[in-house]
Amino acid sequence: MKSRSLMVFALLAAAACGGKKPAEAPAPAPAPTPAAPIDSTAIKARMRQDSINAADARARAAAELQAQLSAQLTAMINFDFDKSDIMPGDMANLDRKAAILMANPSLRIQIAGNCDNRGSDEYNLALGNRRAAAAQRYLINKGVSAGQLSIVSYGEERPVNPADNEAAWAQNRNDQFMPTAGGNNLMAPK
Amino acid sequence: MRRVLALGIVTLTAAASLAAQDPTPPIDRGVRVGITYTAGTRPRLVVLPGPGLDSVRTIVQRDIDFSDRFEVLPLSRGDAAGTTSSVNYQLYRTLGAAYGVEIRPAGTGVEIRLHDIGAGSVRQQAVVPLPAETDAGFRMAVHRAADEVVRWITGTPGIAATRLLVLVGKRAYRVDSDGGALAAVTSSGETVLSPTWSPDGRSIAYTRFLDGTGPIMIQPLAGGAPRPVKGTESQLNFTPAFSPDGRTLAFARTDQEGGTDIYAVNVADNCCLRRLTVGRFADNLSPTYAPDGRRIAFVSTRPGSPQIYAMSSDGTDQELLAPFDYGATGASNAPEWSPDGASVAFHRDIDRAQQIFILEVGSRRFKQLTSSGRNSDPTWAPDGRHLAFVSDRSGRGQVWVIDTESGRIRQIPLSGEARLPHWSRHVGGTTP
C-alpha cells in the first residue's frame, strides 16, 4: 500500500516536472537540482487517491462480505428421494443461515421446496411444502424469528436441472432460499 | 341388379388383416391380472357403405370400434354407389357380422339404421340432425349418434361423446375422446395444474400456479373470464374435484407449517369453506367423490407414505381404503372413484415406477393393470370400463386409453409432454 502511494507520488512528481522522462534528463548542468519541492498539489492528490483506494478496498471488502452472506443465505439444501428430513451434511449450511437471519432482524426469506419429477405430480406439491417447512422448523429451533420465514412449494414444476438422470434428480430435490425483504446491506453475524 | 351391384362393388377386407390396419396395438403386453383379449368373442359389426357422408361414417366406425364392445369389420372406403335400401344380409352373414349400421342422408342430418344381420331386418332407426361439417358442434353430434348405436345394442351408451382435459406444457387442453378437435381451454399467460371437469361439462376448475402459491379458478367454457374460488386466494390450492351434483368443490391446500389438508367449499353460492382433514403430521390431498356424493377417497401420508384413504364427505369416518404392506408397498396416489361407485383407480409405485391399479371397493381387492413403462394419473370414462392415463411407453408422457375388460389400449396422440388427464361425463347428455 505504502509503496504504491510512493509510486503514485513519483509519477505525479514526474508529471509536475513537465512530463520529461527521468532517463533523458540532461546530466552536465553543474547547478545541483534542488530537492523536489514540497508540492502541496501532489500531496493533496496523493491523499485523495489514498482515500479513494481505501474506500475502494472497503467497498470491495463489503461487497465481498455481502456476496458471501448472500451466497450463504441462498445456498440450497438437498433431500433424499421422497424425504423431507434435513440431511446432516446440510446442517452447517442452515446454521449459517440462522446466524445471518438473527443478525439481521429485518431480513425476511422465502423457502421454496422442490422435488424431482419421479414422484406423483400433485403429491410433489405437498412434499415440496413439507421440505420447505423442514428448513423453516430447523431455523426456528436455532432461534430465528418465525416472522422472518415463509414457505412455498414448487413441487416438480421448477427443476434446477431439466435432465432425467440421477444427478439431475438429486439437484432438483432441494429447498431454495430467497430474500423477500431486508436482503441488502446484511450485517455479518458476530 | 341391385344385389349384383352390392356384391361387385363392396370390397371386403378379411378379418385377419384387421390387426394390421389398426393403428394401435390390440394387446398391451404390459397388461396382466386375468385380462385376456380374445378376438372373435365380441359380436361383429359392419358400418355399411353408402353414398357420401364418408366423414360421418369414418367417425362413427371409429367410435364404435373404440367402445371395445364389437369387432368392427372394415370395408374399403369410397366404393359404395347407389342406394343401400336393400342390404345384402347374406353377404354380411358369411362374414360373421351380427350387426350392420347404415347411415344415409336425411334432411339436414342423417338417418341411422341398425340392421340385425342374422334376422335380416332393421332393429332400430333414428334421424339425427347434424350441423354443417365445418360447424364446431359437428364432431360431437356424430359422436352422440355413435354412442346411441352402441346403446341400441348393449343397453348402455358408448363413450365417444366425451372429452378429456389434459395438460400440455403450462396450458390445459380439451380433446375429443377419439383424439380429435384439440383446443386450448386456458390462456397462454397462465401456468395450470390439476384441471378437472364440472359434472355437467360446462366449466372446468384448475389451479392457477403462481410463485409456489395459487388459487383454484373456475372457468366457464362457453366464454367469460375464470373466477377464483373463495377461500383459495392464499397458499397453494390444488387437486380440485367437484361433487357429483356440482355444488361443492373439494381440494387440497397447503399451510405454513408444512402440512396439506382437504377443504370443501360451496361453489354454487361461493361460500361456506370447511376443513375436512386435520393432518398435523400428515398430508391429505387428491380428493375424489363417490358417485353418490357421500364418500370421498383421498391420499394421506398418515402411515408414513402416501396411501389411499376414504372418509364421509363431511370429513368424518376416515378409514384406510386400499390395503398396503407397511414399509413395503410403494407410494399410492391420484385416486379416482369410478362412475358406478364400485372401484377406485389409482397409481402405485412399483420399483420407483408408477403403475395403474384398480381397487374393488366392496372386496378391497385390487388388480394391477399396467407394468410396462411409467403409468400414472388414471381417469375413468363415463362407462366405468375405460380408463385414460399418462404413460411414457412411447418415450414421453402421452395419454393412453385402456379397455379394462379386454386390455386393448390406444394412444391419444398429443404434441408435447401430456400430464394429469381428466375424463368428462357425456357432453350434453347421452341421447342425440
Coordinates of C-alpha atoms in Angstrom, one line a residue:
Chain A
M1 CA 0.0 0.0 0.0
K2 CA 2.7 2.4 1.0
S3 CA 5.0 1.6 -1.9
R4 CA 2.0 2.0 -4.2
S5 CA 1.4 5.5 -2.8
L6 CA 5.1 6.3 -3.3
M7 CA 4.9 5.2 -6.8
V8 CA 1.9 7.3 -7.4
F9 CA 3.8 10.2 -5.9
A10 CA 6.8 9.7 -8.1
L11 CA 4.6 9.6 -11.2
L12 CA 2.8 12.7 -10.1
A13 CA 6.1 14.4 -9.4
A14 CA 7.4 13.4 -12.8
A15 CA 4.3 14.8 -14.4
A16 CA 4.8 18.0 -12.5
C17 CA 8.3 18.4 -14.0
G18 CA 6.9 18.9 -17.4
G19 CA 6.5 15.3 -18.4
K20 CA 10.1 14.6 -19.2
K21 CA 11.2 11.1 -18.7
P22 CA 13.9 10.9 -16.0
A23 CA 16.3 8.8 -18.2
E24 CA 16.5 11.7 -20.7
A25 CA 17.3 14.4 -18.1
P26 CA 20.5 16.3 -19.2
A27 CA 23.4 15.4 -17.0
P28 CA 26.1 18.1 -17.3
A29 CA 24.3 21.0 -15.6
P30 CA 26.5 22.0 -12.6
A31 CA 23.9 23.5 -10.5
P32 CA 22.6 20.9 -8.2
T33 CA 18.9 20.4 -8.7
P34 CA 17.1 21.3 -5.6
A35 CA 15.3 18.5 -3.8
A36 CA 11.9 18.1 -5.2
P37 CA 10.0 21.0 -3.7
I38 CA 7.1 20.2 -1.4
D39 CA 4.3 20.2 -3.8
S40 CA 1.0 20.6 -2.0
T41 CA -1.0 19.8 -5.1
A42 CA 0.7 16.4 -5.3
I43 CA 0.2 15.7 -1.7
K44 CA -3.4 16.5 -1.9
A45 CA -3.7 14.3 -4.9
R46 CA -1.9 11.6 -3.1
M47 CA -4.1 11.9 -0.1
R48 CA -7.2 11.9 -2.2
Q49 CA -6.0 8.8 -4.1
D50 CA -5.2 7.1 -0.8
S51 CA -8.7 7.7 0.5
I52 CA -10.2 6.6 -2.8
N53 CA -8.2 3.4 -2.7
A54 CA -9.1 2.9 0.9
A55 CA -12.8 3.4 0.1
D56 CA -12.5 1.1 -2.8
A57 CA -10.9 -1.5 -0.7
R58 CA -13.6 -1.1 2.0
A59 CA -16.3 -1.3 -0.7
R60 CA -14.7 -4.3 -2.2
A61 CA -14.5 -6.0 1.2
A62 CA -18.0 -5.0 2.0
A63 CA -19.2 -6.3 -1.4
E64 CA -17.3 -9.5 -0.9
L65 CA -18.9 -9.9 2.5
Q66 CA -22.4 -9.2 1.1
A67 CA -21.8 -11.7 -1.6
Q68 CA -20.6 -14.2 0.9
L69 CA -23.5 -13.6 3.2
S70 CA -25.9 -13.7 0.3
A71 CA -24.4 -16.9 -1.0
Q72 CA -24.6 -18.5 2.4
L73 CA -28.2 -17.3 2.8
T74 CA -29.3 -18.6 -0.6
A75 CA -27.3 -21.9 -0.7
M76 CA -29.7 -24.7 -1.5
I77 CA -30.0 -27.8 0.7
N78 CA -30.9 -31.2 -0.8
F79 CA -33.1 -34.1 0.1
D80 CA -33.3 -37.9 -0.3
F81 CA -36.0 -39.3 -2.6
D82 CA -39.5 -38.8 -1.2
K83 CA -37.9 -37.5 2.1
S84 CA -38.2 -34.1 3.9
D85 CA -35.6 -34.7 6.6
I86 CA -32.8 -32.3 6.8
M87 CA -29.6 -34.2 5.9
P88 CA -26.7 -33.9 8.5
G89 CA -24.5 -32.5 5.8
D90 CA -26.8 -29.5 5.3
M91 CA -27.0 -28.5 9.0
A92 CA -23.9 -26.3 8.9
N93 CA -25.4 -24.6 5.8
L94 CA -28.6 -23.9 7.8
D95 CA -26.7 -22.9 10.9
R96 CA -25.0 -20.1 8.9
K97 CA -28.4 -19.0 7.6
A98 CA -29.8 -18.9 11.1
A99 CA -26.9 -16.7 12.3
I100 CA -27.4 -14.3 9.4
L101 CA -31.1 -14.1 10.0
M102 CA -30.6 -13.5 13.7
A103 CA -28.0 -10.8 12.9
N104 CA -30.5 -9.1 10.6
P105 CA -33.9 -8.9 12.2
S106 CA -35.4 -7.0 9.3
L107 CA -34.4 -9.7 6.8
R108 CA -37.2 -11.9 5.5
I109 CA -36.7 -15.0 3.4
Q110 CA -39.0 -17.3 1.5
I111 CA -38.1 -21.0 1.5
A112 CA -39.3 -22.9 -1.6
G113 CA -39.4 -26.7 -1.6
N114 CA -38.7 -28.6 -4.8
C115 CA -39.0 -32.2 -6.0
D116 CA -37.6 -34.3 -8.8
N117 CA -40.1 -35.5 -11.4
R118 CA -40.3 -39.1 -10.5
G119 CA -42.9 -38.9 -7.8
S120 CA -46.6 -38.1 -8.4
D121 CA -47.1 -34.6 -9.9
E122 CA -49.6 -33.5 -7.4
Y123 CA -48.2 -35.3 -4.3
N124 CA -45.0 -33.4 -5.0
L125 CA -46.7 -30.1 -4.3
A126 CA -47.4 -31.4 -0.8
L127 CA -43.9 -32.9 -0.5
G128 CA -42.3 -29.6 -1.6
N129 CA -44.2 -27.8 1.1
R130 CA -43.1 -30.3 3.7
R131 CA -39.4 -29.8 2.6
A132 CA -39.7 -26.1 2.9
A133 CA -41.3 -26.5 6.3
A134 CA -38.4 -28.7 7.4
A135 CA -35.9 -26.0 6.9
Q136 CA -38.2 -23.4 8.4
R137 CA -38.6 -25.6 11.5
Y138 CA -34.8 -26.1 11.8
L139 CA -34.2 -22.4 11.6
I140 CA -36.8 -21.5 14.2
N141 CA -35.3 -24.1 16.5
K142 CA -32.0 -22.4 16.1
G143 CA -33.6 -19.1 17.3
V144 CA -34.7 -17.4 14.1
S145 CA -38.0 -15.5 14.5
A146 CA -40.8 -17.2 12.7
G147 CA -41.9 -13.9 11.3
Q148 CA -38.7 -13.8 9.2
L149 CA -39.7 -17.0 7.3
S150 CA -42.3 -18.0 4.8
I151 CA -42.6 -21.2 2.8
V152 CA -43.9 -22.1 -0.7
S153 CA -43.8 -25.3 -2.8
Y154 CA -43.0 -25.6 -6.4
G155 CA -43.4 -29.4 -6.4
E156 CA -41.6 -30.7 -9.5
E157 CA -42.6 -27.6 -11.6
R158 CA -39.3 -25.7 -11.4
P159 CA -36.4 -28.1 -11.9
V160 CA -32.9 -26.7 -11.5
N161 CA -31.7 -29.2 -14.0
P162 CA -34.3 -30.4 -16.6
A163 CA -32.3 -33.6 -17.4
D164 CA -33.7 -37.0 -16.5
N165 CA -30.9 -38.7 -14.6
E166 CA -29.8 -39.4 -11.0
A167 CA -27.6 -36.3 -10.9
A168 CA -30.3 -34.0 -12.1
W169 CA -32.9 -35.6 -9.8
A170 CA -30.6 -35.2 -6.8
Q171 CA -30.1 -31.5 -7.7
N172 CA -33.9 -31.0 -8.2
R173 CA -34.8 -32.3 -4.7
N174 CA -34.0 -29.1 -2.8
D175 CA -35.0 -26.1 -0.7
Q176 CA -34.2 -22.7 -2.2
F177 CA -33.9 -19.6 -0.1
M178 CA -34.8 -16.2 -1.4
P179 CA -34.7 -12.9 0.5
T180 CA -38.0 -11.1 0.2
A181 CA -37.1 -8.0 2.3
G182 CA -34.1 -6.5 4.0
G183 CA -31.7 -8.5 1.8
N184 CA -29.4 -5.6 1.1
N185 CA -26.5 -4.5 3.4
L186 CA -26.6 -7.5 5.6
M187 CA -24.8 -7.4 8.9
A188 CA -22.3 -10.2 9.4
P189 CA -23.1 -12.4 12.4
K190 CA -20.8 -11.8 15.4
Chain B
M1 CA -79.3 -55.9 -60.4
R2 CA -79.0 -54.2 -57.1
R3 CA -77.8 -57.3 -55.5
V4 CA -75.1 -57.8 -58.1
L5 CA -74.1 -54.2 -57.7
A6 CA -73.7 -54.6 -54.0
L7 CA -71.7 -57.8 -54.4
G8 CA -69.5 -56.4 -57.0
I9 CA -68.7 -53.1 -55.5
V10 CA -68.3 -53.8 -51.9
T11 CA -64.8 -54.8 -51.2
L12 CA -64.4 -56.7 -48.1
T13 CA -61.4 -56.9 -46.0
A14 CA -60.6 -60.2 -44.4
A15 CA -60.9 -60.1 -40.7
A16 CA -57.4 -61.5 -40.4
S17 CA -55.9 -58.2 -41.7
L18 CA -57.9 -56.2 -39.1
A19 CA -55.0 -56.0 -36.7
A20 CA -52.6 -54.8 -39.4
Q21 CA -54.9 -52.0 -40.3
D22 CA -55.4 -51.0 -36.7
P23 CA -53.1 -48.1 -35.9
T24 CA -53.0 -49.0 -32.2
P25 CA -51.7 -52.3 -30.9
P26 CA -54.7 -54.5 -30.0
I27 CA -52.9 -56.0 -27.0
D28 CA -50.9 -54.3 -24.3
R29 CA -48.1 -56.7 -23.4
G30 CA -47.8 -54.9 -20.1
V31 CA -51.3 -55.8 -19.1
R32 CA -52.0 -58.6 -16.7
V33 CA -54.2 -59.9 -14.0
G34 CA -56.7 -62.0 -15.8
I35 CA -57.3 -59.7 -18.7
T36 CA -57.1 -61.5 -21.9
Y37 CA -58.1 -60.1 -25.2
T38 CA -59.8 -62.8 -27.3
A39 CA -60.6 -61.6 -30.7
G40 CA -63.8 -63.0 -32.1
T41 CA -65.8 -63.3 -28.9
R42 CA -67.3 -59.9 -29.4
P43 CA -70.1 -59.5 -31.9
R44 CA -69.0 -58.4 -35.3
L45 CA -70.4 -55.2 -36.6
V46 CA -70.1 -53.5 -40.0
V47 CA -70.7 -49.9 -41.0
L48 CA -72.4 -50.3 -44.3
P49 CA -71.1 -48.4 -47.3
G50 CA -73.3 -45.7 -48.8
P51 CA -73.3 -42.6 -50.9
G52 CA -71.5 -39.6 -49.5
L53 CA -71.2 -39.0 -45.7
D54 CA -67.7 -40.5 -45.7
S55 CA -66.6 -38.3 -42.8
V56 CA -69.7 -39.3 -40.7
R57 CA -69.1 -43.0 -41.4
T58 CA -65.4 -42.8 -40.6
I59 CA -66.1 -41.1 -37.2
V60 CA -69.0 -43.5 -36.3
Q61 CA -67.0 -46.6 -37.3
R62 CA -64.0 -45.5 -35.2
D63 CA -66.3 -44.5 -32.3
I64 CA -67.9 -47.9 -32.3
D65 CA -64.5 -49.6 -32.5
F66 CA -63.3 -47.5 -29.6
S67 CA -66.3 -48.7 -27.5
D68 CA -64.4 -52.1 -27.5
R69 CA -67.7 -53.9 -27.5
F70 CA -67.6 -55.1 -31.1
E71 CA -65.3 -56.4 -33.6
V72 CA -65.7 -53.8 -36.3
L73 CA -65.3 -55.3 -39.8
P74 CA -63.7 -52.7 -42.1
L75 CA -65.0 -52.2 -45.6
S76 CA -62.8 -50.3 -48.0
R77 CA -64.0 -46.8 -48.5
G78 CA -65.4 -44.9 -51.4
D79 CA -66.7 -47.9 -53.2
A80 CA -70.4 -47.6 -52.3
A81 CA -72.5 -46.1 -55.0
G82 CA -76.3 -46.3 -55.4
T83 CA -78.9 -47.0 -52.8
T84 CA -78.4 -49.3 -49.8
S85 CA -82.1 -49.7 -49.2
S86 CA -81.6 -53.3 -49.9
V87 CA -78.9 -54.7 -47.6
N88 CA -77.2 -57.9 -48.7
Y89 CA -77.7 -59.7 -45.4
Q90 CA -76.4 -63.0 -46.9
L91 CA -73.1 -61.4 -47.7
Y92 CA -72.6 -60.0 -44.2
R93 CA -73.8 -63.2 -42.7
T94 CA -71.0 -65.1 -44.4
L95 CA -68.6 -62.6 -42.8
G96 CA -70.0 -63.4 -39.4
A97 CA -71.4 -59.9 -38.9
A98 CA -74.1 -59.7 -36.3
Y99 CA -74.9 -56.0 -36.9
G100 CA -74.9 -53.6 -39.8
V101 CA -75.0 -49.8 -39.3
E102 CA -76.5 -47.9 -42.2
I103 CA -76.0 -44.2 -42.4
R104 CA -77.7 -42.1 -45.1
P105 CA -78.7 -38.5 -45.7
A106 CA -81.9 -37.3 -44.2
G107 CA -82.9 -33.7 -44.3
T108 CA -80.2 -31.6 -42.5
G109 CA -78.8 -34.7 -40.9
V110 CA -78.6 -38.4 -41.3
E111 CA -80.8 -41.4 -40.8
I112 CA -79.1 -44.2 -38.9
R113 CA -80.5 -47.7 -39.2
L114 CA -79.3 -50.7 -37.1
H115 CA -79.6 -53.9 -39.1
D116 CA -79.8 -57.2 -37.3
I117 CA -77.9 -59.2 -39.9
G118 CA -79.0 -62.6 -38.5
A119 CA -82.7 -61.7 -38.5
G120 CA -82.4 -59.8 -41.8
S121 CA -84.3 -56.8 -40.5
V122 CA -83.9 -53.3 -39.2
R123 CA -83.8 -53.4 -35.4
Q124 CA -83.7 -49.7 -34.7
Q125 CA -83.5 -46.4 -36.5
A126 CA -83.4 -42.7 -35.8
V127 CA -83.0 -39.4 -37.7
V128 CA -80.1 -37.4 -36.3
P129 CA -79.8 -33.7 -37.1
L130 CA -76.3 -32.7 -37.9
P131 CA -74.7 -29.3 -38.1
A132 CA -72.6 -28.5 -41.1
E133 CA -69.3 -30.3 -41.2
T134 CA -67.5 -27.0 -40.7
D135 CA -69.5 -26.3 -37.6
A136 CA -67.8 -26.6 -34.2
G137 CA -70.6 -29.0 -33.0
F138 CA -70.3 -31.4 -35.9
R139 CA -68.0 -34.0 -34.5
M140 CA -69.7 -34.1 -31.1
A141 CA -73.1 -34.6 -32.8
V142 CA -71.7 -37.5 -34.8
H143 CA -70.1 -38.9 -31.6
R144 CA -73.5 -38.8 -29.9
A145 CA -75.1 -40.7 -32.8
A146 CA -72.4 -43.4 -32.5
D147 CA -73.0 -43.6 -28.7
E148 CA -76.7 -44.1 -29.4
V149 CA -76.0 -47.0 -31.7
V150 CA -73.9 -48.7 -29.0
R151 CA -76.8 -48.1 -26.6
W152 CA -79.3 -49.7 -29.0
I153 CA -77.2 -52.9 -29.0
T154 CA -75.7 -53.1 -25.5
G155 CA -78.2 -51.1 -23.4
T156 CA -75.5 -48.6 -22.4
P157 CA -74.2 -45.7 -24.5
G158 CA -70.7 -45.6 -25.9
I159 CA -68.2 -43.1 -24.7
A160 CA -67.5 -41.2 -27.9
A161 CA -69.4 -38.0 -27.0
T162 CA -66.9 -37.2 -24.2
R163 CA -63.8 -35.1 -23.9
L164 CA -60.6 -35.2 -21.9
L165 CA -58.8 -32.3 -20.2
V166 CA -55.1 -32.7 -20.3
L167 CA -52.1 -30.5 -19.5
V168 CA -49.5 -30.0 -22.3
G169 CA -46.8 -27.6 -21.1
K170 CA -48.4 -24.9 -19.0
R171 CA -51.8 -25.0 -20.6
A172 CA -54.9 -27.1 -20.2
Y173 CA -56.4 -28.5 -23.5
R174 CA -59.6 -30.4 -24.2
V175 CA -59.7 -33.1 -26.8
D176 CA -62.4 -35.4 -28.0
S177 CA -62.1 -39.0 -26.7
D178 CA -61.1 -40.1 -30.2
G179 CA -58.2 -37.7 -30.2
G180 CA -59.9 -35.1 -32.5
A181 CA -60.8 -31.4 -32.0
L182 CA -57.9 -30.5 -29.7
A183 CA -58.4 -27.0 -28.3
A184 CA -56.7 -24.9 -25.5
V185 CA -59.1 -24.0 -22.7
T186 CA -56.8 -21.9 -20.6
S187 CA -54.8 -18.8 -21.7
S188 CA -51.2 -18.9 -22.7
G189 CA -50.2 -16.5 -20.0
E190 CA -51.0 -18.7 -17.0
T191 CA -49.5 -21.9 -15.7
V192 CA -52.1 -24.5 -14.9
L193 CA -52.2 -27.6 -12.7
S194 CA -54.9 -30.1 -11.8
P195 CA -57.5 -29.4 -14.4
T196 CA -60.9 -31.0 -13.7
W197 CA -64.4 -31.0 -15.3
S198 CA -67.5 -29.9 -13.7
P199 CA -70.1 -32.8 -13.8
D200 CA -72.2 -31.0 -16.5
G201 CA -69.1 -30.4 -18.6
R202 CA -69.9 -26.7 -18.9
S203 CA -66.9 -25.5 -16.8
I204 CA -63.6 -26.6 -15.5
A205 CA -61.7 -26.0 -12.3
Y206 CA -57.9 -25.8 -12.1
T207 CA -55.0 -24.5 -10.1
R208 CA -53.6 -21.2 -11.4
F209 CA -50.0 -21.9 -10.4
L210 CA -48.2 -18.7 -9.4
D211 CA -44.9 -18.5 -7.5
G212 CA -45.4 -21.5 -5.3
T213 CA -48.9 -20.4 -4.4
G214 CA -52.1 -20.4 -6.4
P215 CA -55.8 -20.1 -6.3
I216 CA -58.3 -22.5 -7.8
M217 CA -60.1 -21.0 -10.7
I218 CA -63.4 -21.9 -12.2
Q219 CA -63.8 -21.2 -15.9
P220 CA -67.0 -21.4 -17.9
L221 CA -66.2 -23.0 -21.2
A222 CA -69.0 -21.1 -23.1
G223 CA -67.0 -17.9 -22.5
G224 CA -66.2 -15.4 -19.8
A225 CA -63.2 -15.0 -17.6
P226 CA -62.1 -17.6 -15.0
R227 CA -63.0 -16.6 -11.4
P228 CA -61.1 -17.6 -8.2
V229 CA -62.8 -19.9 -5.7
K230 CA -63.5 -18.2 -2.4
G231 CA -61.1 -19.3 0.3
T232 CA -58.3 -20.2 -2.2
E233 CA -56.7 -16.8 -2.5
S234 CA -53.7 -17.5 -0.3
Q235 CA -51.4 -20.6 -0.1
L236 CA -51.3 -23.3 -2.7
N237 CA -54.6 -24.9 -3.5
F238 CA -54.7 -27.9 -5.8
T239 CA -56.3 -31.2 -6.8
P240 CA -59.9 -29.7 -7.1
A241 CA -62.7 -32.2 -7.5
F242 CA -66.4 -31.4 -8.0
S243 CA -69.1 -33.3 -6.0
P244 CA -71.4 -35.2 -8.4
D245 CA -74.1 -32.5 -8.0
G246 CA -71.6 -29.9 -9.0
R247 CA -72.4 -27.7 -6.0
T248 CA -69.3 -28.5 -3.9
L249 CA -65.6 -28.4 -4.7
A250 CA -63.2 -30.4 -2.6
F251 CA -59.5 -29.5 -2.9
A252 CA -56.1 -29.7 -1.1
R253 CA -54.5 -26.6 0.5
T254 CA -51.0 -26.2 1.9
D255 CA -50.3 -24.4 5.2
Q256 CA -47.3 -22.5 6.6
E257 CA -46.5 -25.4 8.9
G258 CA -45.7 -27.7 6.0
G259 CA -49.0 -29.6 6.1
T260 CA -51.6 -30.1 3.3
D261 CA -55.2 -30.7 4.1
I262 CA -58.5 -31.2 2.3
Y263 CA -61.2 -28.5 2.3
A264 CA -64.6 -28.2 0.7
V265 CA -66.3 -25.1 -0.5
N266 CA -69.8 -24.5 -1.8
V267 CA -69.2 -23.2 -5.3
A268 CA -72.9 -22.8 -6.1
D269 CA -73.1 -20.0 -3.6
N270 CA -69.3 -19.3 -3.3
C271 CA -69.4 -19.7 0.5
C272 CA -69.0 -22.0 3.4
L273 CA -65.4 -23.1 3.3
R274 CA -64.8 -26.0 5.7
R275 CA -61.9 -28.2 6.5
L276 CA -62.3 -31.9 6.1
T277 CA -59.0 -33.3 7.4
V278 CA -56.7 -32.2 10.2
G279 CA -53.3 -33.8 9.5
R280 CA -50.9 -32.2 11.8
F281 CA -48.1 -34.5 10.9
A282 CA -49.5 -35.8 7.6
D283 CA -50.5 -34.5 4.2
N284 CA -54.0 -35.1 2.8
L285 CA -54.8 -34.4 -0.8
S286 CA -56.3 -35.6 -4.1
P287 CA -60.0 -35.9 -3.0
T288 CA -62.4 -37.8 -5.4
Y289 CA -66.1 -38.1 -4.7
A290 CA -68.0 -41.4 -4.9
P291 CA -70.9 -41.1 -7.4
D292 CA -73.4 -40.8 -4.6
G293 CA -71.5 -37.8 -3.2
R294 CA -71.4 -39.3 0.3
R295 CA -67.8 -40.6 0.4
I296 CA -64.5 -39.1 -0.6
A297 CA -61.4 -41.1 -1.4
F298 CA -58.2 -39.3 -1.0
V299 CA -54.4 -39.6 -0.4
S300 CA -53.0 -39.4 3.1
T301 CA -49.4 -39.7 4.3
R302 CA -50.5 -40.6 7.8
P303 CA -48.9 -44.1 7.5
G304 CA -45.6 -42.6 6.5
S305 CA -46.0 -42.9 2.8
P306 CA -48.9 -41.7 0.7
Q307 CA -51.7 -44.3 0.6
I308 CA -55.4 -44.3 -0.4
Y309 CA -57.9 -43.4 2.3
A310 CA -61.7 -42.6 2.4
M311 CA -64.0 -40.5 4.5
S312 CA -67.5 -39.2 4.6
S313 CA -68.0 -36.1 2.6
D314 CA -68.2 -34.1 5.9
G315 CA -64.7 -35.4 6.9
T316 CA -65.9 -37.9 9.5
D317 CA -65.4 -41.7 9.4
Q318 CA -61.9 -41.8 8.0
E319 CA -60.5 -45.2 7.1
L320 CA -57.8 -46.9 5.0
L321 CA -59.3 -47.8 1.6
A322 CA -56.5 -49.6 -0.4
P323 CA -54.7 -52.2 1.7
F324 CA -50.9 -52.0 1.7
D325 CA -47.9 -53.6 3.4
Y326 CA -46.4 -51.2 5.9
G327 CA -42.8 -50.3 4.8
A328 CA -43.0 -52.5 1.7
T329 CA -45.7 -51.1 -0.5
G330 CA -44.8 -48.1 -2.6
A331 CA -46.5 -44.7 -2.6
S332 CA -50.1 -44.7 -3.8
N333 CA -51.5 -41.6 -5.4
A334 CA -54.1 -40.0 -7.7
P335 CA -57.3 -41.9 -6.8
E336 CA -60.4 -41.5 -8.9
W337 CA -63.7 -43.1 -8.0
S338 CA -65.4 -45.0 -10.8
P339 CA -68.7 -43.7 -12.2
D340 CA -70.5 -46.8 -10.9
G341 CA -69.0 -46.4 -7.5
A342 CA -67.7 -50.0 -7.4
S343 CA -64.0 -49.2 -7.9
V344 CA -61.3 -46.7 -7.3
A345 CA -58.4 -46.4 -9.8
F346 CA -55.1 -45.0 -8.6
H347 CA -51.4 -45.4 -9.3
R348 CA -48.8 -47.1 -7.0
D349 CA -45.0 -47.1 -7.2
I350 CA -43.5 -50.4 -8.1
D351 CA -39.7 -50.3 -8.3
R352 CA -40.0 -46.5 -8.4
A353 CA -42.2 -46.6 -11.5
Q354 CA -45.9 -45.8 -11.1
Q355 CA -48.4 -48.4 -12.3
I356 CA -52.2 -48.3 -12.6
F357 CA -54.3 -50.2 -10.1
I358 CA -58.0 -50.7 -9.7
L359 CA -59.4 -51.3 -6.2
E360 CA -62.7 -53.1 -5.8
V361 CA -64.3 -51.0 -3.0
G362 CA -66.6 -53.8 -1.8
S363 CA -64.0 -56.6 -1.5
R364 CA -60.9 -54.4 -1.0
R365 CA -59.2 -56.5 -3.6
F366 CA -57.2 -54.9 -6.4
K367 CA -55.6 -55.7 -9.7
Q368 CA -52.6 -54.2 -11.4
L369 CA -53.5 -53.0 -14.8
T370 CA -50.1 -51.9 -16.3
S371 CA -46.5 -53.0 -15.9
S372 CA -44.5 -51.5 -18.9
G373 CA -43.1 -48.1 -18.5
R374 CA -44.4 -45.5 -16.1
N375 CA -48.2 -45.2 -15.9
S376 CA -49.9 -42.6 -13.8
D377 CA -53.0 -40.5 -13.1
P378 CA -55.8 -42.7 -14.2
T379 CA -59.2 -41.2 -15.0
W380 CA -62.5 -43.0 -15.8
A381 CA -64.6 -42.8 -18.9
P382 CA -68.3 -42.5 -18.1
D383 CA -68.9 -46.2 -18.9
G384 CA -66.7 -47.2 -15.9
R385 CA -65.0 -49.6 -18.2
H386 CA -62.4 -47.5 -19.9
L387 CA -59.6 -45.6 -18.2
A388 CA -57.3 -42.9 -19.6
F389 CA -53.9 -42.4 -18.0
V390 CA -50.5 -41.0 -18.7
S391 CA -47.8 -43.4 -19.9
D392 CA -44.3 -42.9 -21.1
R393 CA -44.3 -46.3 -23.0
S394 CA -43.9 -44.4 -26.3
G395 CA -40.9 -42.5 -25.0
R396 CA -42.6 -39.5 -23.5
G397 CA -45.7 -38.8 -21.4
Q398 CA -48.8 -39.3 -23.5
V399 CA -52.4 -40.1 -22.8
W400 CA -53.5 -43.7 -23.4
V401 CA -56.9 -45.3 -23.1
I402 CA -57.3 -48.8 -21.8
D403 CA -60.3 -51.0 -22.0
T404 CA -60.2 -52.7 -18.6
E405 CA -62.3 -55.6 -19.9
S406 CA -60.1 -56.6 -22.9
G407 CA -56.8 -54.9 -22.1
R408 CA -56.8 -53.2 -25.5
I409 CA -55.1 -49.9 -25.4
R410 CA -54.8 -46.9 -27.7
Q411 CA -53.0 -43.6 -27.6
I412 CA -54.5 -40.1 -27.8
P413 CA -51.5 -38.5 -29.6
L414 CA -50.6 -35.1 -28.4
S415 CA -47.7 -32.9 -29.5
G416 CA -45.8 -32.4 -26.3
E417 CA -45.5 -34.0 -22.8
A418 CA -49.0 -34.7 -21.6
R419 CA -50.0 -34.7 -17.9
L420 CA -52.9 -35.0 -15.5
P421 CA -55.8 -36.0 -17.8
H422 CA -59.4 -35.9 -16.6
W423 CA -62.2 -37.5 -18.5
S424 CA -65.6 -35.7 -18.8
R425 CA -69.0 -37.2 -18.4
H426 CA -71.1 -37.4 -21.6
V427 CA -71.1 -34.0 -23.2
G428 CA -74.6 -32.6 -23.4
G429 CA -76.3 -35.8 -22.1
T430 CA -76.4 -39.3 -23.5
T431 CA -79.0 -39.1 -26.2
P432 CA -78.7 -37.4 -29.6

